[in-house]
Amino acid sequence: MEIEIKGARENNLKNISVTLKDGLTVVTGISGSGKSSLVFDTLYHESNRRLIELFGYSRKWSSQRSSYK
């Protein structure tokens, strides 16, 4: 599974795009280059949004399944 970020514009990030492959990814760079903005402000918030969306879907599915009993 790949994670693709397109046009990120948080803090120091100026319309950057990046693709993260499976496995461990390390983000490095000089001070002020946008590492934290990429990881915490962009990637974390999108991951959290997807997780909440997944929980909503699974909650809906499990409630439908329990109504079949």
mmCIF file of the C-alpha atoms, coordinates in Angstrom:
data_MODEL
# 
_entry.id   MODEL 
# 
loop_
_atom_site.group_PDB 
_atom_site.id 
_atom_site.type_symbol 
_atom_site.label_atom_id 
_atom_site.label_alt_id 
_atom_site.label_comp_id 
_atom_site.label_asym_id 
_atom_site.label_entity_id 
_atom_site.label_seq_id 
_atom_site.pdbx_PDB_ins_code 
_atom_site.Cartn_x 
_atom_site.Cartn_y 
_atom_site.Cartn_z 
_atom_site.occupancy 
_atom_site.B_iso_or_equiv 
_atom_site.pdbx_formal_charge 
_atom_site.auth_seq_id 
_atom_site.auth_comp_id 
_atom_site.auth_asym_id 
_atom_site.auth_atom_id 
_atom_site.pdbx_PDB_model_num 
ATOM 1  C CA . MET A 1 1  ? 0.000   0.000   0.000  1.00 0.00 ? 1  MET A CA 1 
ATOM 2  C CA . GLU A 1 2  ? 1.303   3.428   -0.898 1.00 0.00 ? 2  GLU A CA 1 
ATOM 3  C CA . ILE A 1 3  ? 0.455   6.730   0.707  1.00 0.00 ? 3  ILE A CA 1 
ATOM 4  C CA . GLU A 1 4  ? 0.417   9.614   -1.714 1.00 0.00 ? 4  GLU A CA 1 
ATOM 5  C CA . ILE A 1 5  ? 0.340   13.252  -0.672 1.00 0.00 ? 5  ILE A CA 1 
ATOM 6  C CA . LYS A 1 6  ? -0.315  15.818  -3.386 1.00 0.00 ? 6  LYS A CA 1 
ATOM 7  C CA . GLY A 1 7  ? -0.022  19.572  -3.095 1.00 0.00 ? 7  GLY A CA 1 
ATOM 8  C CA . ALA A 1 8  ? 0.675   19.790  0.657  1.00 0.00 ? 8  ALA A CA 1 
ATOM 9  C CA . ARG A 1 9  ? 0.680   23.406  1.857  1.00 0.00 ? 9  ARG A CA 1 
ATOM 10 C CA . GLU A 1 10 ? 1.151   23.404  5.618  1.00 0.00 ? 10 GLU A CA 1 
ATOM 11 C CA . ASN A 1 11 ? 3.484   25.932  7.251  1.00 0.00 ? 11 ASN A CA 1 
ATOM 12 C CA . ASN A 1 12 ? 6.785   25.615  5.322  1.00 0.00 ? 12 ASN A CA 1 
ATOM 13 C CA . LEU A 1 13 ? 5.420   23.211  2.708  1.00 0.00 ? 13 LEU A CA 1 
ATOM 14 C CA . LYS A 1 14 ? 4.812   24.849  -0.631 1.00 0.00 ? 14 LYS A CA 1 
ATOM 15 C CA . ASN A 1 15 ? 2.666   22.623  -2.814 1.00 0.00 ? 15 ASN A CA 1 
ATOM 16 C CA . ILE A 1 16 ? 4.814   19.496  -2.414 1.00 0.00 ? 16 ILE A CA 1 
ATOM 17 C CA . SER A 1 17 ? 3.870   15.998  -3.491 1.00 0.00 ? 17 SER A CA 1 
ATOM 18 C CA . VAL A 1 18 ? 5.359   12.793  -2.105 1.00 0.00 ? 18 VAL A CA 1 
ATOM 19 C CA . THR A 1 19 ? 4.694   9.052   -2.354 1.00 0.00 ? 19 THR A CA 1 
ATOM 20 C CA . LEU A 1 20 ? 5.494   6.855   0.651  1.00 0.00 ? 20 LEU A CA 1 
ATOM 21 C CA . LYS A 1 21 ? 6.032   3.161   -0.076 1.00 0.00 ? 21 LYS A CA 1 
ATOM 22 C CA . ASP A 1 22 ? 5.419   0.215   2.264  1.00 0.00 ? 22 ASP A CA 1 
ATOM 23 C CA . GLY A 1 23 ? 7.830   -0.127  5.149  1.00 0.00 ? 23 GLY A CA 1 
ATOM 24 C CA . LEU A 1 24 ? 9.737   2.272   7.323  1.00 0.00 ? 24 LEU A CA 1 
ATOM 25 C CA . THR A 1 25 ? 10.121  5.812   6.032  1.00 0.00 ? 25 THR A CA 1 
ATOM 26 C CA . VAL A 1 26 ? 12.489  8.336   7.579  1.00 0.00 ? 26 VAL A CA 1 
ATOM 27 C CA . VAL A 1 27 ? 12.023  12.059  7.004  1.00 0.00 ? 27 VAL A CA 1 
ATOM 28 C CA . THR A 1 28 ? 15.208  14.115  7.323  1.00 0.00 ? 28 THR A CA 1 
ATOM 29 C CA . GLY A 1 29 ? 16.254  17.630  6.458  1.00 0.00 ? 29 GLY A CA 1 
ATOM 30 C CA . ILE A 1 30 ? 17.644  20.869  7.780  1.00 0.00 ? 30 ILE A CA 1 
ATOM 31 C CA . SER A 1 31 ? 15.914  22.914  10.460 1.00 0.00 ? 31 SER A CA 1 
ATOM 32 C CA . GLY A 1 32 ? 12.848  24.655  9.078  1.00 0.00 ? 32 GLY A CA 1 
ATOM 33 C CA . SER A 1 33 ? 12.543  22.478  5.979  1.00 0.00 ? 33 SER A CA 1 
ATOM 34 C CA . GLY A 1 34 ? 9.027   21.245  6.824  1.00 0.00 ? 34 GLY A CA 1 
ATOM 35 C CA . LYS A 1 35 ? 9.679   17.785  8.281  1.00 0.00 ? 35 LYS A CA 1 
ATOM 36 C CA . SER A 1 36 ? 7.262   18.239  11.190 1.00 0.00 ? 36 SER A CA 1 
ATOM 37 C CA . SER A 1 37 ? 4.716   19.943  8.956  1.00 0.00 ? 37 SER A CA 1 
ATOM 38 C CA . LEU A 1 38 ? 4.782   16.969  6.606  1.00 0.00 ? 38 LEU A CA 1 
ATOM 39 C CA . VAL A 1 39 ? 4.643   14.282  9.283  1.00 0.00 ? 39 VAL A CA 1 
ATOM 40 C CA . PHE A 1 40 ? 2.392   15.822  11.936 1.00 0.00 ? 40 PHE A CA 1 
ATOM 41 C CA . ASP A 1 41 ? 0.289   18.457  10.192 1.00 0.00 ? 41 ASP A CA 1 
ATOM 42 C CA . THR A 1 42 ? -0.293  16.565  6.958  1.00 0.00 ? 42 THR A CA 1 
ATOM 43 C CA . LEU A 1 43 ? 0.276   12.820  7.292  1.00 0.00 ? 43 LEU A CA 1 
ATOM 44 C CA . TYR A 1 44 ? -1.014  12.452  10.868 1.00 0.00 ? 44 TYR A CA 1 
ATOM 45 C CA . HIS A 1 45 ? -4.212  14.415  10.245 1.00 0.00 ? 45 HIS A CA 1 
ATOM 46 C CA . GLU A 1 46 ? -5.004  12.506  7.057  1.00 0.00 ? 46 GLU A CA 1 
ATOM 47 C CA . SER A 1 47 ? -4.320  9.170   8.783  1.00 0.00 ? 47 SER A CA 1 
ATOM 48 C CA . ASN A 1 48 ? -6.574  10.179  11.662 1.00 0.00 ? 48 ASN A CA 1 
ATOM 49 C CA . ARG A 1 49 ? -9.345  11.223  9.249  1.00 0.00 ? 49 ARG A CA 1 
ATOM 50 C CA . ARG A 1 50 ? -9.152  7.863   7.464  1.00 0.00 ? 50 ARG A CA 1 
ATOM 51 C CA . LEU A 1 51 ? -9.191  5.957   10.767 1.00 0.00 ? 51 LEU A CA 1 
ATOM 52 C CA . ILE A 1 52 ? -12.315 7.789   11.929 1.00 0.00 ? 52 ILE A CA 1 
ATOM 53 C CA . GLU A 1 53 ? -13.919 7.112   8.550  1.00 0.00 ? 53 GLU A CA 1 
ATOM 54 C CA . LEU A 1 54 ? -13.036 3.417   8.856  1.00 0.00 ? 54 LEU A CA 1 
ATOM 55 C CA . PHE A 1 55 ? -14.485 3.206   12.380 1.00 0.00 ? 55 PHE A CA 1 
ATOM 56 C CA . GLY A 1 56 ? -17.691 4.805   11.147 1.00 0.00 ? 56 GLY A CA 1 
ATOM 57 C CA . TYR A 1 57 ? -17.939 2.261   8.350  1.00 0.00 ? 57 TYR A CA 1 
ATOM 58 C CA . SER A 1 58 ? -17.169 -0.688  10.643 1.00 0.00 ? 58 SER A CA 1 
ATOM 59 C CA . ARG A 1 59 ? -19.661 0.572   13.237 1.00 0.00 ? 59 ARG A CA 1 
ATOM 60 C CA . LYS A 1 60 ? -22.344 0.784   10.536 1.00 0.00 ? 60 LYS A CA 1 
ATOM 61 C CA . TRP A 1 61 ? -21.466 -2.697  9.256  1.00 0.00 ? 61 TRP A CA 1 
ATOM 62 C CA . SER A 1 62 ? -21.464 -4.266  12.733 1.00 0.00 ? 62 SER A CA 1 
ATOM 63 C CA . SER A 1 63 ? -24.805 -2.670  13.659 1.00 0.00 ? 63 SER A CA 1 
ATOM 64 C CA . GLN A 1 64 ? -26.342 -3.979  10.428 1.00 0.00 ? 64 GLN A CA 1 
ATOM 65 C CA . ARG A 1 65 ? -24.935 -7.419  11.104 1.00 0.00 ? 65 ARG A CA 1 
ATOM 66 C CA . SER A 1 66 ? -26.300 -7.514  14.659 1.00 0.00 ? 66 SER A CA 1 
ATOM 67 C CA . SER A 1 67 ? -29.776 -6.642  13.338 1.00 0.00 ? 67 SER A CA 1 
ATOM 68 C CA . TYR A 1 68 ? -29.776 -9.865  11.282 1.00 0.00 ? 68 TYR A CA 1 
ATOM 69 C CA . LYS A 1 69 ? -29.879 -12.032 14.417 1.00 0.00 ? 69 LYS A CA 1 
# 
